[in-house]
Tab-separated table of C-alpha atoms and ligand atoms in Angstrom:
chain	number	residue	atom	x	y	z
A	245	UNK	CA	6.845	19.441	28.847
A	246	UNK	CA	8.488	21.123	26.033
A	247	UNK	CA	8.218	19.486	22.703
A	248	UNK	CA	10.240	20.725	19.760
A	249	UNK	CA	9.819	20.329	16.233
A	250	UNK	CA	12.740	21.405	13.579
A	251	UNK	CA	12.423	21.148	10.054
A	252	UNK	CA	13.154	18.306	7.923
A	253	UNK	CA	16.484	18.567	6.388
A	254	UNK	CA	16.551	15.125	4.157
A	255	UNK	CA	16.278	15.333	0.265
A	256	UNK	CA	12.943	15.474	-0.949
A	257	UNK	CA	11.284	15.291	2.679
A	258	UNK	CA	8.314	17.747	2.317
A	259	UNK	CA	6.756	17.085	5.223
A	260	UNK	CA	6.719	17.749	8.845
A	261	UNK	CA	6.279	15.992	11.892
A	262	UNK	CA	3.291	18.340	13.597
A	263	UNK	CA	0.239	20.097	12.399
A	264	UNK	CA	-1.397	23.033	14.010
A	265	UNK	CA	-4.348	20.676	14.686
A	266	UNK	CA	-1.971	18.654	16.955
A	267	UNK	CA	-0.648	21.665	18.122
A	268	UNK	CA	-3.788	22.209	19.608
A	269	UNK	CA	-4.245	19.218	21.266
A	270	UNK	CA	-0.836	19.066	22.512
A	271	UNK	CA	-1.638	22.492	24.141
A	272	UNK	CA	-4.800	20.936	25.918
A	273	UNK	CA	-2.630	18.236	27.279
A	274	UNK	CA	-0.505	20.987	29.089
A	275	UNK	CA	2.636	20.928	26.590
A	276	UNK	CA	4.201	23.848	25.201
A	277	UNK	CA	5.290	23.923	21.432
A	278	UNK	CA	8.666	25.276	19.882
A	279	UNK	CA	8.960	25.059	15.591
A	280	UNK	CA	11.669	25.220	13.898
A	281	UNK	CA	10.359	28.680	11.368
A	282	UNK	CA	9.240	27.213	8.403
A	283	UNK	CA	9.130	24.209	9.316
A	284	UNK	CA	5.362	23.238	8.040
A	285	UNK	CA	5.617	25.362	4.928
A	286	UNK	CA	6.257	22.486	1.879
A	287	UNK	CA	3.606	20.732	3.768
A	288	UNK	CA	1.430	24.088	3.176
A	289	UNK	CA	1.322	24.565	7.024
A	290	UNK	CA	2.396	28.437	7.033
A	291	UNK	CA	4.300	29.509	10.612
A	292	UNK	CA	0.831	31.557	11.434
A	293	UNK	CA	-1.281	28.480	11.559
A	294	UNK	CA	0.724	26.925	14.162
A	295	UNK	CA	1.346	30.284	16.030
A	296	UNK	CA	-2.582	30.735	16.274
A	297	UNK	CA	-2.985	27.642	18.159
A	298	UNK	CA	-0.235	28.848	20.556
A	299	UNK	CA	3.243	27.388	19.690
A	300	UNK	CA	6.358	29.826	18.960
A	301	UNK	CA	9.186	29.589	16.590
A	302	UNK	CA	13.053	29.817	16.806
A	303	UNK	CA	15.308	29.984	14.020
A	304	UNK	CA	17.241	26.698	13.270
A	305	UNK	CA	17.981	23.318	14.971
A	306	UNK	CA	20.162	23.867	17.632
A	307	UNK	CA	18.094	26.910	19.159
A	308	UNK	CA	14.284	25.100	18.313
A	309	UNK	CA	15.792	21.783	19.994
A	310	UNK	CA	18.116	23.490	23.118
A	311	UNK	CA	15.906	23.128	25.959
A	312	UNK	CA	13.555	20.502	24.715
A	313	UNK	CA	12.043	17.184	26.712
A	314	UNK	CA	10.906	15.466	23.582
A	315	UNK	CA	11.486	16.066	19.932
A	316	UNK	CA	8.689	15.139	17.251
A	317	UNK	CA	10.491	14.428	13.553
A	318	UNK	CA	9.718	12.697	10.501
A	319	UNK	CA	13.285	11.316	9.884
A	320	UNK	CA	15.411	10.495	12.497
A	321	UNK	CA	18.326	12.885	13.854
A	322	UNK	CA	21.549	13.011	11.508
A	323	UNK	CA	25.154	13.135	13.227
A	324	UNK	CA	25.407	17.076	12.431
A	325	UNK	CA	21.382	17.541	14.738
A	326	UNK	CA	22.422	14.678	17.182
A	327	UNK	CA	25.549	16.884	18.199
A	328	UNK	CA	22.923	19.710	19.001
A	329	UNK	CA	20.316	17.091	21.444
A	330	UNK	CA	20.955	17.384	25.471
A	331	UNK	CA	21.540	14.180	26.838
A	332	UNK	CA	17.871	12.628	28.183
A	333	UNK	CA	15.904	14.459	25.518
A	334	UNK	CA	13.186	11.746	23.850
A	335	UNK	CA	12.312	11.425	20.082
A	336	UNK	CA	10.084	9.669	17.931
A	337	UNK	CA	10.658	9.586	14.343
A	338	UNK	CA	10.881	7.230	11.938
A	339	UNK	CA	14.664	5.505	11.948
A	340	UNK	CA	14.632	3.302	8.743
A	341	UNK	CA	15.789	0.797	11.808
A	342	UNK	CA	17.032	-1.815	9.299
A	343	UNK	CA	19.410	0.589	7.500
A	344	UNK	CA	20.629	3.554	9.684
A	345	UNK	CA	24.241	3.467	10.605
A	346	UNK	CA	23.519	5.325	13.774
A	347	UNK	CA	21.361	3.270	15.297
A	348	UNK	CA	24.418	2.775	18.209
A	349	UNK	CA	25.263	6.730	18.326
A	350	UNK	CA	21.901	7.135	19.488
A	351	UNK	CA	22.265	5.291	22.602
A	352	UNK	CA	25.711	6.627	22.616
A	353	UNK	CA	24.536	10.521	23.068
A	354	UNK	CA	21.969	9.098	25.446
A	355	UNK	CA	18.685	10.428	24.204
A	356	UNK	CA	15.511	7.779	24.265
A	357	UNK	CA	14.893	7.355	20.847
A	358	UNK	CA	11.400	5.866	19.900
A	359	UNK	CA	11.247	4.178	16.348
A	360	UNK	CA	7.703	5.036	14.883
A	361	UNK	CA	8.274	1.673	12.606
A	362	UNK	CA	8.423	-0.763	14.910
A	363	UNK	CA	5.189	-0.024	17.019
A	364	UNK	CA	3.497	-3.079	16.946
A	365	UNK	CA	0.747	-3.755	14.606
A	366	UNK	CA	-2.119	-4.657	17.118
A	367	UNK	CA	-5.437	-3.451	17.654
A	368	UNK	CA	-5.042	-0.874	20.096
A	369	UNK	CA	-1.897	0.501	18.285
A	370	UNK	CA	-3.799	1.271	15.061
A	371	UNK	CA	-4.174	5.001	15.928
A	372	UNK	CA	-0.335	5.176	15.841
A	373	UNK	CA	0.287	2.950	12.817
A	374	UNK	CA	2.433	5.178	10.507
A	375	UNK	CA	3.514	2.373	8.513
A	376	UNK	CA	-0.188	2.049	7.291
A	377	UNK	CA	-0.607	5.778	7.395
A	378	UNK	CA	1.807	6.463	5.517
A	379	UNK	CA	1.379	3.184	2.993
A	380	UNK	CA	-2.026	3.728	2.527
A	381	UNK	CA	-0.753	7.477	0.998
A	382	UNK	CA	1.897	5.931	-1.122
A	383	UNK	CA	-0.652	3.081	-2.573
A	384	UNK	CA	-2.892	5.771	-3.818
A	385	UNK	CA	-0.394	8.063	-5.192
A	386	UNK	CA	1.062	5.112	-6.723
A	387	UNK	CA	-1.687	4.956	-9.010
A	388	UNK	CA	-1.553	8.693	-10.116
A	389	UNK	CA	1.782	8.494	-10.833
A	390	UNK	CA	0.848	5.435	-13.324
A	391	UNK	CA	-1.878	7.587	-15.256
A	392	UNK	CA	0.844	10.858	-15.364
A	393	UNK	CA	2.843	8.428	-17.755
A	394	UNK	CA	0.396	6.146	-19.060
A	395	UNK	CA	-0.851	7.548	-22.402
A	396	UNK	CA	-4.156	5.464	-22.204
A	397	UNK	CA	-7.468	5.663	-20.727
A	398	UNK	CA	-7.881	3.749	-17.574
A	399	UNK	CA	-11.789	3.148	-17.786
A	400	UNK	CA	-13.518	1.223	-20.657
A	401	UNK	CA	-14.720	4.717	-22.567
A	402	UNK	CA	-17.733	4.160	-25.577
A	403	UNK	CA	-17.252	7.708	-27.747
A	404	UNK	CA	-18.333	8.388	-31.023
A	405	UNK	CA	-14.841	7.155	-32.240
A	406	UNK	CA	-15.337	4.021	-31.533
A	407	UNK	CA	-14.732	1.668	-28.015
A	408	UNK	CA	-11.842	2.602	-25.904
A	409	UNK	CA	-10.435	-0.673	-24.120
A	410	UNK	CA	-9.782	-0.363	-19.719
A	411	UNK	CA	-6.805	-0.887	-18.434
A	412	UNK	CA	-5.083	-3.837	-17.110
A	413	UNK	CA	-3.622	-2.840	-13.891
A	414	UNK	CA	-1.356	-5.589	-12.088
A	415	UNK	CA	-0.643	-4.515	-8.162
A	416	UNK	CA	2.298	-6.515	-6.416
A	417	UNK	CA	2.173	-7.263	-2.687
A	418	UNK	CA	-1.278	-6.728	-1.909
A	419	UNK	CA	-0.524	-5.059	1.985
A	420	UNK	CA	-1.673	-1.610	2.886
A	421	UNK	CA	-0.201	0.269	0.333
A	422	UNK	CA	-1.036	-2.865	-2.135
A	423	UNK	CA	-4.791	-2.724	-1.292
A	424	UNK	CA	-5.295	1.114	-1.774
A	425	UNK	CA	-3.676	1.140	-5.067
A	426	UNK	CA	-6.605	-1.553	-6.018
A	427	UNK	CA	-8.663	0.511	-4.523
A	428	UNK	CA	-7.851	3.792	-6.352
A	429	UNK	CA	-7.296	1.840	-9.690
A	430	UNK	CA	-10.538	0.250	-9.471
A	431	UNK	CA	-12.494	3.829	-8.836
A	432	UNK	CA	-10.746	4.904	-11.813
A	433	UNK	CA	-11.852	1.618	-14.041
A	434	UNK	CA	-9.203	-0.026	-14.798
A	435	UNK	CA	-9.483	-4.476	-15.362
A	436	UNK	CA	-6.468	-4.965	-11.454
A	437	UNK	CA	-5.341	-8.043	-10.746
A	438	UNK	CA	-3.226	-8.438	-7.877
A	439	UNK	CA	-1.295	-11.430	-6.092
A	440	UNK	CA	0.990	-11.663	-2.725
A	441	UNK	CA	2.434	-14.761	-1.139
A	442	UNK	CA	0.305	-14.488	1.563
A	443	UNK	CA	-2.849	-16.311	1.521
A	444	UNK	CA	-4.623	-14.219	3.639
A	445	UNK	CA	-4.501	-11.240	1.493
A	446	UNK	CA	-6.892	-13.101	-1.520
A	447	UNK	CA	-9.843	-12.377	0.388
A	448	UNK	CA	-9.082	-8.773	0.668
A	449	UNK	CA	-8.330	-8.594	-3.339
A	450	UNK	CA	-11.570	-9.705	-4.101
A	451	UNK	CA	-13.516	-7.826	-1.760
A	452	UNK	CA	-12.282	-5.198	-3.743
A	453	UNK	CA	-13.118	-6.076	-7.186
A	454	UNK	CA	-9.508	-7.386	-8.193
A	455	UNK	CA	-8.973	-10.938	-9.469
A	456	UNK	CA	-6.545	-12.952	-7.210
A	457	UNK	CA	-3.022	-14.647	-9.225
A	458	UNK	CA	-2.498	-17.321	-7.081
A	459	UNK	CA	0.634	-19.295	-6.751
A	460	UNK	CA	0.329	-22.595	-5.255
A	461	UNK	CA	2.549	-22.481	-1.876
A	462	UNK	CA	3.404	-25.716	0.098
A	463	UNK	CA	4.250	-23.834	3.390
A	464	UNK	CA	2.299	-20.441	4.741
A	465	UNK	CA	4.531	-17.412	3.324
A	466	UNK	CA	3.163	-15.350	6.444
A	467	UNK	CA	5.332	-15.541	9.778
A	468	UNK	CA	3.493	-14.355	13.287
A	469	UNK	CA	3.671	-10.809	12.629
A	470	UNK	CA	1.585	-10.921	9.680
A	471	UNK	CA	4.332	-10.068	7.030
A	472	UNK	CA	5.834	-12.541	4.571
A	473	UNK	CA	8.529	-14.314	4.853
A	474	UNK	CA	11.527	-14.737	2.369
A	475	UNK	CA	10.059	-17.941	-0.403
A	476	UNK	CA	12.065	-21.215	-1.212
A	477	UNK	CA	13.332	-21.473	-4.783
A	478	UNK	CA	10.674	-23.358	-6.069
A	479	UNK	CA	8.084	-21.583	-5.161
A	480	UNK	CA	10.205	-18.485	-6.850
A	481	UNK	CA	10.414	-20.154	-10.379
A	482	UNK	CA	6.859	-21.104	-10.080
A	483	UNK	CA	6.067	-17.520	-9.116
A	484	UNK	CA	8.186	-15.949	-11.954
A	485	UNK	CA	6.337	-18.567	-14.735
A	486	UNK	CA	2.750	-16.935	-13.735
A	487	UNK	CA	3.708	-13.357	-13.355
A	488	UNK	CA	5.681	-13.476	-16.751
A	489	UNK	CA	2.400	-14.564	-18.215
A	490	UNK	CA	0.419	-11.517	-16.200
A	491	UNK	CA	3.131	-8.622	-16.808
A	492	UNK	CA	3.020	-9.142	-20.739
A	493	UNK	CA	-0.499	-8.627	-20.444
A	494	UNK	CA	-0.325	-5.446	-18.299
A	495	UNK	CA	-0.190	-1.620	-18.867
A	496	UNK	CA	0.240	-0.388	-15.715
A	497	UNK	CA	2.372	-2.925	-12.872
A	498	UNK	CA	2.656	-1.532	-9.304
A	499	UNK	CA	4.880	-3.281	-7.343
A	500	UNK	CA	5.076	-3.085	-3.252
A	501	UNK	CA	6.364	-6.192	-2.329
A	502	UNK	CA	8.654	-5.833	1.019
A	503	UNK	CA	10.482	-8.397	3.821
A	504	UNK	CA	11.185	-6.249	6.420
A	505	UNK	CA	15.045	-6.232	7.047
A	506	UNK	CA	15.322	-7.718	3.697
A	507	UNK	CA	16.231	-6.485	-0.058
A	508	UNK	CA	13.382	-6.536	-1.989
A	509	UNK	CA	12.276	-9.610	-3.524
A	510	UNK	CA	12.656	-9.325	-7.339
A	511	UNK	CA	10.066	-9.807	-9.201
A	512	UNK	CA	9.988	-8.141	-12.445
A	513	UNK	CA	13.201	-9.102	-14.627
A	514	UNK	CA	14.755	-7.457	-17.547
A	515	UNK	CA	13.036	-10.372	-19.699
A	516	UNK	CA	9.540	-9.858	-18.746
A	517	UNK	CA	10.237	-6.337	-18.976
A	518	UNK	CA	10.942	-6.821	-22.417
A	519	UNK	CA	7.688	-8.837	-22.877
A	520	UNK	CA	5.597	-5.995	-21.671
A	521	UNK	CA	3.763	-3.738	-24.672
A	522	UNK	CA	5.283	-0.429	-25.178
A	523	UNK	CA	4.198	2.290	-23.378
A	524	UNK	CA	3.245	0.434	-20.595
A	525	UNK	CA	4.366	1.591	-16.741
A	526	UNK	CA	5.880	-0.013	-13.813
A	527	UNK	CA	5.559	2.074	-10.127
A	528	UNK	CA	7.890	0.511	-8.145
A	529	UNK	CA	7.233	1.414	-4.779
A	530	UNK	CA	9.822	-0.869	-3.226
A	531	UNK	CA	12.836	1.340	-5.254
A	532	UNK	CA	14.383	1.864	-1.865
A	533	UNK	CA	15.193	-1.553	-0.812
A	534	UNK	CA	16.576	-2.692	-4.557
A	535	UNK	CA	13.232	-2.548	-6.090
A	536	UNK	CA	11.234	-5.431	-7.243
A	537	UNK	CA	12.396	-4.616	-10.237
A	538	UNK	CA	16.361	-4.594	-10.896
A	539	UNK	CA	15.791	-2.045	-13.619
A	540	UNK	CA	14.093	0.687	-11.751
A	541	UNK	CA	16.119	3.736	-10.455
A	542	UNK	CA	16.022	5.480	-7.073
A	543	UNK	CA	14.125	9.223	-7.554
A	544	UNK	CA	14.194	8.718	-11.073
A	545	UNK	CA	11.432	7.895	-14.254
A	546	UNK	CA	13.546	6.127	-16.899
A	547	UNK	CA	12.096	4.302	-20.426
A	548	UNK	CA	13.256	0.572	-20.483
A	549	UNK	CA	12.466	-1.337	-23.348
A	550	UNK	CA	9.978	0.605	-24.095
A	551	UNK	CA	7.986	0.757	-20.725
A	552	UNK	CA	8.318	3.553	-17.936
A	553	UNK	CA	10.004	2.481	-14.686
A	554	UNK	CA	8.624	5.360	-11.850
A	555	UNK	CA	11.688	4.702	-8.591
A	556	UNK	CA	9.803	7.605	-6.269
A	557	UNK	CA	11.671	6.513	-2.891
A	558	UNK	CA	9.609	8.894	-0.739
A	559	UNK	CA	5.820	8.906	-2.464
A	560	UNK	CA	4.365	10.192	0.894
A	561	UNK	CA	6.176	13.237	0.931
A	562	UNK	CA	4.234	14.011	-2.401
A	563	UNK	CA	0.694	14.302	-0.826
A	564	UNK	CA	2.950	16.096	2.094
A	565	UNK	CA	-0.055	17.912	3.412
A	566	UNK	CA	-2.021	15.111	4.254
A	567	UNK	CA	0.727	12.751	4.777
A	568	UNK	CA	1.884	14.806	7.541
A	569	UNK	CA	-1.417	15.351	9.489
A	570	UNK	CA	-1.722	11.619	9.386
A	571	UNK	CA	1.632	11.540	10.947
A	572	UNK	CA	1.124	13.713	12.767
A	573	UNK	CA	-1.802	12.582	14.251
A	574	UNK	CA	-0.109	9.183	14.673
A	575	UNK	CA	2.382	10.435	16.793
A	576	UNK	CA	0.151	12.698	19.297
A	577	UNK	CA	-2.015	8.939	19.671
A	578	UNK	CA	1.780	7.425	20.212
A	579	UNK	CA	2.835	10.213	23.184
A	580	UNK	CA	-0.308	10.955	24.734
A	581	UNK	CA	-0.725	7.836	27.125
A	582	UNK	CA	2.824	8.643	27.937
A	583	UNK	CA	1.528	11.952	29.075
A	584	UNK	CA	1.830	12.358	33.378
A	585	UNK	CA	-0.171	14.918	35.212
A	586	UNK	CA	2.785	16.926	36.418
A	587	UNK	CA	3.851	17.510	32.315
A	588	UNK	CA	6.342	15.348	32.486
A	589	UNK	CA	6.905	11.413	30.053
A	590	UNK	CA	6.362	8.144	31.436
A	591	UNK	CA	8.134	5.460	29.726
A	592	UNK	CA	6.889	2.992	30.745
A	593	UNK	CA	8.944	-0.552	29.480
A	594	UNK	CA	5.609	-2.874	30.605
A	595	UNK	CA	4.032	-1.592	28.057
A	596	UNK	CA	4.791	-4.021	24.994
A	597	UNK	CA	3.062	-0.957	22.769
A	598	UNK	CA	6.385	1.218	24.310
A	599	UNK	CA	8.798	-1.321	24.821
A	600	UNK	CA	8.582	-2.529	21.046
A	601	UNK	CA	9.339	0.754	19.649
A	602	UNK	CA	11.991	2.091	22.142
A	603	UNK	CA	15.220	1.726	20.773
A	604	UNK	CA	17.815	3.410	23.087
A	605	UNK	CA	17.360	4.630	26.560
A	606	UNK	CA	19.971	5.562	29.074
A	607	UNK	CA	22.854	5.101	26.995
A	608	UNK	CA	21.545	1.336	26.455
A	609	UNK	CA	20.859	0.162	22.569
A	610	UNK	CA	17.756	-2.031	23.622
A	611	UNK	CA	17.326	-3.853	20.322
A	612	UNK	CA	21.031	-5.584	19.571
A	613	UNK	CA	19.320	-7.659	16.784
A	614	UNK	CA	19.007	-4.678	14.668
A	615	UNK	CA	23.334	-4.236	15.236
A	616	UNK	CA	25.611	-5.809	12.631
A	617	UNK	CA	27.384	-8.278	14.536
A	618	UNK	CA	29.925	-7.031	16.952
A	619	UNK	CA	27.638	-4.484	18.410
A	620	UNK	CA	28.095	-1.113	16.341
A	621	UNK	CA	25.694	0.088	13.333
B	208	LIG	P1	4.816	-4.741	3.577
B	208	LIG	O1	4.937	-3.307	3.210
B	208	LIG	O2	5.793	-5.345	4.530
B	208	LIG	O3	4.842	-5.626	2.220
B	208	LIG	C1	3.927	-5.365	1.175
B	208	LIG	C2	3.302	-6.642	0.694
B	208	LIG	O4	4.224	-7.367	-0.121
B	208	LIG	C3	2.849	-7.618	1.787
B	208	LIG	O5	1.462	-7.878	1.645
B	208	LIG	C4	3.706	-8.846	1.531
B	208	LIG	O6	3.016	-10.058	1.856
B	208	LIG	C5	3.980	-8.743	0.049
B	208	LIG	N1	5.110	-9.529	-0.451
B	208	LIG	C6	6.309	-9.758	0.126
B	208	LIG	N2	7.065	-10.548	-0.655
B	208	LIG	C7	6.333	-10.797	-1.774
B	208	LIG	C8	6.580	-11.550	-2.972
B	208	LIG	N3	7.724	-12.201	-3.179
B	208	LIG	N4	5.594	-11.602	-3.886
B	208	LIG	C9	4.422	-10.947	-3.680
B	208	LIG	N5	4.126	-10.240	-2.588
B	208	LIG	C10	5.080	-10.160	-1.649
B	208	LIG	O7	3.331	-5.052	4.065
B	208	LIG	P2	2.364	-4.159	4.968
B	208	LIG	O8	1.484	-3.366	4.117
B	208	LIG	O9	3.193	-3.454	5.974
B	208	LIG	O10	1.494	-5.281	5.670
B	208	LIG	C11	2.120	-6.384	6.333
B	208	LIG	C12	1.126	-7.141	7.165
B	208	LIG	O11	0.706	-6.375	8.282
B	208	LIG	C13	-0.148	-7.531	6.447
B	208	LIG	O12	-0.514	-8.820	6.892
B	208	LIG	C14	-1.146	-6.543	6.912
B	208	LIG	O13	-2.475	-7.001	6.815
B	208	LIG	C15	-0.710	-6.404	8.352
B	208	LIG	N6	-1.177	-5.157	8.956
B	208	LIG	C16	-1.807	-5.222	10.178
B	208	LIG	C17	-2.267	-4.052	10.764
B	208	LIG	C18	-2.962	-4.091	12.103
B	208	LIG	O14	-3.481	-5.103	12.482
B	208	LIG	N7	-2.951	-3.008	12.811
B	208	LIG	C19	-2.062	-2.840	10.154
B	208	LIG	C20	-1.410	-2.808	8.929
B	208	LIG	C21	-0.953	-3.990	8.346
């Protein structure tokens, strides 16, 4: 089987979607390797690495992709690379499922597209889980990019000069990428405090040292997939009352609350905004889907009312080195069992691991939900 990788082409995507160490282990599995040249370089994987451990380069898309069986990418195909795909080819790549306008095109060219998202979150999945892999990245960064603007100390310092106070660090959404920005902020000191509308996820705070804000909820805010579900009204204004009371106290707010397929809920408003002491910092790590805060701007740091909003859209891609070998390794745990003896891929639709993250296959869109209604994206 020949696998080709091309280089990312979106704005500020810096990394790539194999390493030489999964090179290698492609290579043991009886594939053969074609990179686009260059490819791994802003994700300081120089063309040698991956030629030492036996793949070979071609210049550009169209020639790296020509005579390939499966394509490995971060972001999925644009319309300009999908002109350039032979009909049957598979990839896997993440699709951004809930807001690509190609979703149908895909089918349409009839390549098997695999959408790295949507691979369920169950146990034996875990290895291929680039949601987390990727979240887990972004959480910690999150929290570097809070002390870049943050003028303060974040631990409780004694000098000669007198008692420095820690820093009160308030972390939004407390999921994977939630979680290892309390972890991170934590190691570096700071007083977190963290709440989500799931239940569940109070246990985890605490077992990391964070204090829980809960908001009394009538219903359970988690549906059967494990992520939250959209809250009534009331439970919204009640919600808004205690974080207003949290943010003013804050100096650093990280924000990660999602609904998948949904805009982001908001949860920082201009007024608390307002409220918070000057100099303070808001990461909003859900920028991309509207932000949970109305006042934060896509790929850009901006001073409101006297606190800086951080709107990084792609944090990953700024740790691209180890984001990618993550990925990476995520998607050599995703193809492997797909792997036959005679080279070639299985897909095999019994598998619910498979099935859940195939998207298009023989000219068939196989997830219409994800459609507008009507049928096209
Ligand atoms: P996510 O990125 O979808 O959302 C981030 C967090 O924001 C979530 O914890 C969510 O509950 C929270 N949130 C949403 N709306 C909110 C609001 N209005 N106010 C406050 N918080 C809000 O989440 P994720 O990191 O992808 O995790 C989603 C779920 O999947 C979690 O239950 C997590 O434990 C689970 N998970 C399971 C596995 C596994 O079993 N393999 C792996 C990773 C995550």
């Amino acid at each position: 089987m020949l696998i080709a990788v091309p280089a990312e082409t979106q704005s500020y995507e810096k990394r790539v979607a194999i390493t030489p160490e999964t090179v290698k282990k492609f290579k043991a599995a009886g594939c053969e390797i074609v990179l686009e040249k260059g490819a791994g370089e802003a994700a300081n994987y120089p063309d040698a690495a991956y030629i030492e451990q036996g793949a070979r380069l071609a210049d550009g898309f169209a020639t790296t992709c020509a005579e390939a069986d499966l394509i490995l990418k971060v972001r999925s195909l644009n319309a300009d690379e999908l002109t350039h795909v032979k009909k049957g080819v598979t990839v896997a790549s993440l699709v951004n499922p809930f807001g690509n306008p190609l979703l149908q095109a895909y089918a349409d060219a009839g390549i098997s597209c695999f959408c790295m998202e949507m691979v369920p979150r169950i146990s034996r999945a875990q290895s291929m889980d680039v949601l987390s892999s990727q979240a887990n990245i972004a959480g910690y960064k999150s929290v570097l990019l809070a002390m870049e603007h943050y003028q303060c100390f974040f631990p409780m310092l004694m000098t000669a000069a007198g008692t420095v106070q820690p820093a009160k660090v308030l972390v939004m959404g407390a999921g994977v990428a939630g979680l290892q920005a309390i972890a991170t902020a934590r190691r570096m000191g700071a007083n977190v405090e963290a709440f989500d509308v799931r239940a569940a996820a109070k246990e985890q705070v605490e077992s990391l040292g964070a204090k829980f804000v809960e908001v009394a909820a009538d219903a359970d805010a988690e549906d059967a997939g494990g992520y939250a579900k959209e809250m009534d009204d009331d439970y919204k204004r009640r919600q808004g009352e205690l974080i207003a009371e949290h943010a003013a106290k804050s100096d650093i707010i990280i924000t990660t609350a999602l609904i998948p397929g949904r805009p982001a809920p908001v949860l920082i408003t201009e007024d608390m905004l307002k409220a918070m002491k000057p100099g303070s910092v808001l990461v909003d790590m859900a920028v991309e889907m509207g932000g949970n805060c109305p006042l934060s701007e896509a790929d850009s740091v901006v001073v409101k009312h006297g606190v800086t909003l951080v709107g990084i859209t792609n944090i990953p891609a700024l740790m691209a080195t180890d984001a990618s070998s993550l990925y990476a390794r995520n998607l050599f745990n995703f193809i492997t069992p797909m792997l036959q003896e005679d080279g070639s891929l299985e897909i095999d639709r019994e598998d619910e691991v498979i099935d859940a993250a195939l998207l298009c296959s023989d000219g068939e869109f196989l997830k219409p939900q994800l459609l507008p209604k009507g049928g096209q994206s």
